[in-house]
Amino acid sequence: MGYKIRAIGLNESGNLVIPNGVVLINTSSADGTAAATFKATTATGADKLISGVNSSGMTTFKVQNNGVISAFGPAGVTSCVAAGDFAFAAATSGSTQNTAFGWYALNQLTGASSSNTAVGASAGYGHTGGAENTVMGFQASYASSAPTNSVAIGCRAGYSMGARSHNTMVGWNAGYNANSDKNVSIGSQSGNTLGTKNVCVGYGAGYGSGTYFNSCVMIGHDAGLYNVEDNAFYVDNADRTNTAGDKAGALFYGKFNTTPASQTLVINAKVTA
């Protein structure tokens, strides 16, 4: 052809092409009538496979000579769709209901993994297993191995969740090193190093100093930014320099306890009627 088109679309001849430049489907019928149906460009009666999607030969659609477009892939892979160089490249029998869109998205996913959705370059790249995850954004959940029931939305959100479950990370680098379970991080750089059962809402909330903490709630810009304790509660909107500053300066600082009478709450403000 002498040129390559790097996105799916129509060329000047009315043919549908994929990134490697191969003409796949002619949008006009043989008799020149309006393009009401798709026709394969192979011999009469034959089907045309859309190929070149990834390195494993994962051909993701089959265009039949009657115009029907259906899902297609390696033996034993069912109800899966992949688009992008090396997306879903390791797909093997047993994989079902997975969707990968983007360069290297779900690149290493294999075996009986199911109901995963990855959108974005290298999204879910390191997932070798896991189920019912949704990751969206450049390198979202990139270094996680086999998470389950988790959501990571944003550039590098949930970057390293390991094989953990029930995490929700939304925002740029949210929950970046949260290699634990049942966490919620909403906001850029929130919940960087989390143990389990934490809620961090706001830019930098619960970012942490490298110490993993558990069962904490941080609400507001930089709330609990330097926290190193379990069961802590912060409401704040400023960087307080260190842990002592967090406790002394946050509007609310408290400690949760399974015994209500043992819970504490400090209000760093003048209280008026």
Coordinates of C-alpha atoms in Angstrom, one line a residue:
M1 CA 0.0 0.0 0.0
G2 CA 2.9 2.3 0.6
Y3 CA 1.6 3.8 3.8
K4 CA 0.2 2.7 7.2
I5 CA -2.8 3.9 9.1
R6 CA -2.2 3.8 12.8
A7 CA -5.8 3.9 13.9
I8 CA -8.9 1.9 12.9
G9 CA -10.9 3.8 10.3
L10 CA -11.7 4.1 6.6
N11 CA -9.1 4.9 4.0
E12 CA -9.8 6.8 0.8
S13 CA -11.0 3.7 -0.9
G14 CA -13.7 3.1 1.6
N15 CA -12.0 0.1 3.2
L16 CA -11.8 -0.5 7.0
V17 CA -8.2 -0.9 8.2
I18 CA -6.4 -1.8 11.4
P19 CA -3.1 -0.3 12.7
N20 CA -0.8 -2.6 10.7
G21 CA -2.4 -1.2 7.5
V22 CA -4.1 -4.4 6.3
V23 CA -7.3 -3.8 4.4
L24 CA -10.0 -5.9 6.1
I25 CA -13.5 -5.1 4.9
N26 CA -15.0 -3.3 2.0
T27 CA -17.9 -1.1 2.9
S28 CA -19.5 -1.3 -0.6
S29 CA -21.3 -4.3 -2.0
A30 CA -20.1 -5.9 -5.2
D31 CA -22.8 -4.3 -7.3
G32 CA -22.0 -0.8 -6.2
T33 CA -25.1 -0.3 -4.1
A34 CA -25.0 1.6 -0.8
A35 CA -22.8 0.2 1.9
A36 CA -25.6 -1.4 4.0
T37 CA -23.6 -4.5 4.9
F38 CA -19.9 -5.4 5.4
K39 CA -18.3 -7.8 3.1
A40 CA -15.1 -9.7 3.6
T41 CA -12.3 -9.0 1.0
T42 CA -11.5 -12.7 0.6
A43 CA -12.9 -15.1 -1.9
T44 CA -16.7 -15.6 -2.2
G45 CA -18.1 -17.5 0.7
A46 CA -15.0 -17.2 2.9
D47 CA -14.6 -15.3 6.2
K48 CA -11.9 -12.7 7.0
L49 CA -10.2 -12.7 10.4
I50 CA -9.0 -9.4 11.9
S51 CA -5.4 -10.3 12.9
G52 CA -2.3 -8.5 14.3
V53 CA -4.0 -7.5 17.5
N54 CA -1.3 -8.8 19.8
S55 CA 1.8 -11.0 20.0
S56 CA 0.0 -14.2 20.9
G57 CA -2.2 -14.2 17.7
M58 CA -5.2 -13.1 19.7
T59 CA -7.5 -12.3 16.7
T60 CA -10.4 -10.7 18.4
F61 CA -13.1 -10.4 15.8
K62 CA -14.3 -12.6 12.9
V63 CA -16.1 -10.9 10.0
Q64 CA -18.3 -13.4 8.2
N65 CA -19.3 -13.2 4.6
N66 CA -22.9 -12.4 5.6
G67 CA -21.8 -9.3 7.4
V68 CA -21.9 -10.7 11.0
I69 CA -19.1 -9.6 13.3
S70 CA -18.4 -12.0 16.2
A71 CA -15.9 -12.4 18.9
F72 CA -13.0 -14.7 18.2
G73 CA -9.8 -15.9 20.0
P74 CA -7.6 -18.8 21.2
A75 CA -9.3 -22.0 22.1
G76 CA -11.0 -21.9 25.4
V77 CA -11.1 -18.1 25.7
T78 CA -14.7 -17.0 25.7
S79 CA -16.5 -13.7 25.6
C80 CA -13.2 -11.7 25.7
V81 CA -12.3 -8.6 23.7
A82 CA -8.8 -7.1 23.2
A83 CA -7.6 -4.1 21.2
G84 CA -4.2 -2.6 21.1
D85 CA -0.6 -3.9 20.6
F86 CA 0.1 -6.8 23.0
A87 CA -3.2 -6.4 24.8
F88 CA -4.3 -9.6 26.5
A89 CA -1.3 -11.3 24.9
A90 CA -1.0 -14.2 27.3
A91 CA -4.6 -15.3 27.0
T92 CA -5.1 -19.0 27.6
S93 CA -8.0 -21.5 27.9
G94 CA -10.3 -20.8 30.8
S95 CA -10.3 -17.0 30.5
T96 CA -13.7 -15.5 30.1
Q97 CA -15.5 -12.1 30.0
N98 CA -12.3 -10.1 30.0
T99 CA -11.9 -6.7 28.2
A100 CA -8.6 -5.1 27.4
F101 CA -8.2 -1.8 25.5
G102 CA -4.8 -0.2 25.2
W103 CA -1.1 -0.9 24.5
Y104 CA -0.1 -3.8 26.8
A105 CA -3.4 -3.7 28.7
L106 CA -3.9 -7.0 30.7
N107 CA -0.7 -8.2 28.9
Q108 CA 0.0 -11.1 31.3
L109 CA -3.5 -12.1 32.2
T110 CA -3.9 -15.9 31.8
G111 CA -5.7 -19.0 33.0
A112 CA -9.1 -19.0 34.6
S113 CA -9.3 -15.2 35.2
S114 CA -12.7 -13.6 34.5
S115 CA -14.7 -10.4 34.3
N116 CA -11.7 -8.0 34.2
T117 CA -11.8 -4.7 32.4
A118 CA -8.7 -2.7 31.6
V119 CA -8.7 0.5 29.6
G120 CA -5.5 2.5 29.0
A121 CA -1.9 1.9 28.0
S122 CA -0.4 -0.8 30.3
A123 CA -3.5 -0.8 32.5
G124 CA -3.5 -4.0 34.5
Y125 CA -0.2 -5.0 32.8
G126 CA 1.1 -7.3 35.6
H127 CA -2.2 -9.1 36.3
T128 CA -1.5 -12.8 36.0
G129 CA -4.9 -13.7 37.5
G130 CA -7.7 -12.2 39.5
A131 CA -11.3 -11.5 38.8
E132 CA -13.9 -8.8 38.6
N133 CA -11.5 -5.8 38.5
T134 CA -11.9 -2.5 36.7
V135 CA -8.7 -0.5 36.0
M136 CA -8.7 2.6 33.8
G137 CA -5.8 4.9 33.1
F138 CA -2.1 4.8 32.1
Q139 CA -0.4 2.1 34.2
A140 CA -3.4 1.8 36.5
S141 CA -2.8 -1.3 38.7
Y142 CA 0.3 -1.9 36.6
A143 CA 2.4 -3.9 39.1
S144 CA -0.5 -5.7 40.8
S145 CA -0.4 -9.5 40.4
A146 CA -3.9 -11.0 41.0
P147 CA -6.3 -8.6 42.6
T148 CA -10.0 -9.3 42.9
N149 CA -13.1 -7.1 43.2
S150 CA -11.1 -3.9 42.9
V151 CA -11.3 -0.6 41.1
A152 CA -8.4 1.6 40.1
I153 CA -9.1 4.7 38.0
G154 CA -6.5 7.3 37.2
C155 CA -2.9 7.4 36.1
R156 CA -1.0 4.8 38.2
A157 CA -3.9 4.4 40.5
G158 CA -3.6 1.2 42.6
Y159 CA -0.2 0.7 41.0
S160 CA 0.9 -2.1 43.3
M161 CA -2.2 -3.8 44.9
G162 CA -0.6 -7.2 44.7
A163 CA -3.1 -10.0 45.0
R164 CA -5.4 -8.0 47.3
S165 CA -9.2 -7.5 47.1
H166 CA -12.0 -5.0 47.6
N167 CA -9.9 -1.9 47.0
T168 CA -11.2 1.3 45.4
M169 CA -8.5 3.8 44.2
V170 CA -9.5 6.9 42.2
G171 CA -7.1 9.7 41.2
W172 CA -3.5 10.2 40.0
N173 CA -1.3 7.8 42.0
A174 CA -4.1 7.1 44.4
G175 CA -3.4 4.0 46.5
Y176 CA 0.0 3.7 44.7
N177 CA 1.5 1.3 47.3
A178 CA -1.7 0.1 48.9
N179 CA -0.8 -3.6 48.9
S180 CA -3.6 -4.6 51.3
D181 CA -7.4 -5.1 51.3
K182 CA -10.6 -3.1 51.7
N183 CA -9.2 0.4 51.2
V184 CA -10.8 3.5 49.7
S185 CA -8.5 6.2 48.3
I186 CA -10.1 9.1 46.4
G187 CA -7.9 12.0 45.4
S188 CA -4.4 12.5 43.8
Q189 CA -1.7 10.8 45.9
S190 CA -4.2 9.7 48.6
G191 CA -3.5 6.6 50.6
N192 CA 0.0 5.9 49.2
T193 CA 1.0 3.3 51.8
L194 CA -2.0 1.6 53.3
G195 CA -2.7 -1.4 55.5
T196 CA -6.3 -2.6 55.5
K197 CA -9.7 -1.0 55.9
N198 CA -8.7 2.6 55.4
V199 CA -10.7 5.5 54.0
C200 CA -8.7 8.5 52.5
V201 CA -10.5 11.3 50.7
G202 CA -8.7 14.3 49.4
Y203 CA -5.5 15.3 47.8
G204 CA -2.6 13.6 49.7
A205 CA -5.0 12.4 52.4
G206 CA -3.4 9.5 54.3
Y207 CA -0.3 9.7 52.1
G208 CA 1.8 8.2 54.8
S209 CA 5.5 8.2 55.7
G210 CA 6.1 4.6 54.5
T211 CA 4.5 3.0 57.5
Y212 CA 1.5 0.8 56.8
F213 CA -1.5 1.7 59.0
N214 CA -4.9 0.1 59.4
S215 CA -8.6 1.1 60.0
C216 CA -8.0 4.8 59.6
V217 CA -10.2 7.6 58.2
M218 CA -8.7 10.8 56.7
I219 CA -10.8 13.4 55.2
G220 CA -9.5 16.6 53.5
H221 CA -6.5 18.0 51.7
D222 CA -3.4 16.4 53.3
A223 CA -5.4 15.1 56.2
G224 CA -3.3 12.6 58.2
L225 CA -0.5 13.2 55.8
Y226 CA 2.2 11.9 58.2
N227 CA 0.1 9.3 60.1
V228 CA 1.8 6.2 61.4
E229 CA -0.9 4.8 63.7
D230 CA -3.8 2.4 63.4
N231 CA -7.4 3.5 64.1
A232 CA -6.7 7.2 63.5
F233 CA -9.2 9.8 62.5
Y234 CA -8.3 13.2 60.9
V235 CA -10.3 16.0 59.3
D236 CA -7.9 18.7 58.0
N237 CA -6.9 20.8 55.0
A238 CA -3.2 21.5 55.4
D239 CA 0.3 20.0 55.5
R240 CA 1.2 20.1 59.2
T241 CA 4.9 19.1 58.6
N242 CA 5.0 16.0 60.8
T243 CA 2.9 13.5 62.8
A244 CA 2.8 15.8 65.9
G245 CA 1.7 18.7 63.7
D246 CA -1.1 16.5 62.2
K247 CA -2.5 15.8 65.7
A248 CA -2.1 19.3 67.0
G249 CA -3.4 21.1 63.9
A250 CA -6.1 19.0 62.4
L251 CA -9.6 20.4 63.0
F252 CA -10.5 16.9 64.3
Y253 CA -8.1 14.2 65.5
G254 CA -9.3 11.1 67.1
K255 CA -8.8 7.4 67.8
F256 CA -11.3 4.6 67.1
N257 CA -11.7 1.7 69.5
T258 CA -13.9 -1.3 69.5
T259 CA -15.0 -0.1 73.0
P260 CA -16.9 3.2 72.5
A261 CA -16.0 4.5 75.9
S262 CA -12.3 4.2 75.0
Q263 CA -12.6 6.3 71.8
T264 CA -11.1 9.8 71.8
L265 CA -11.6 13.0 69.9
V266 CA -9.6 16.2 70.0
I267 CA -11.1 19.4 68.5
N268 CA -8.4 21.9 67.6
A269 CA -10.7 24.8 67.3
K270 CA -12.6 27.3 69.3
V271 CA -16.1 25.9 69.9
T272 CA -18.9 28.4 69.9
A273 CA -22.6 28.0 70.7

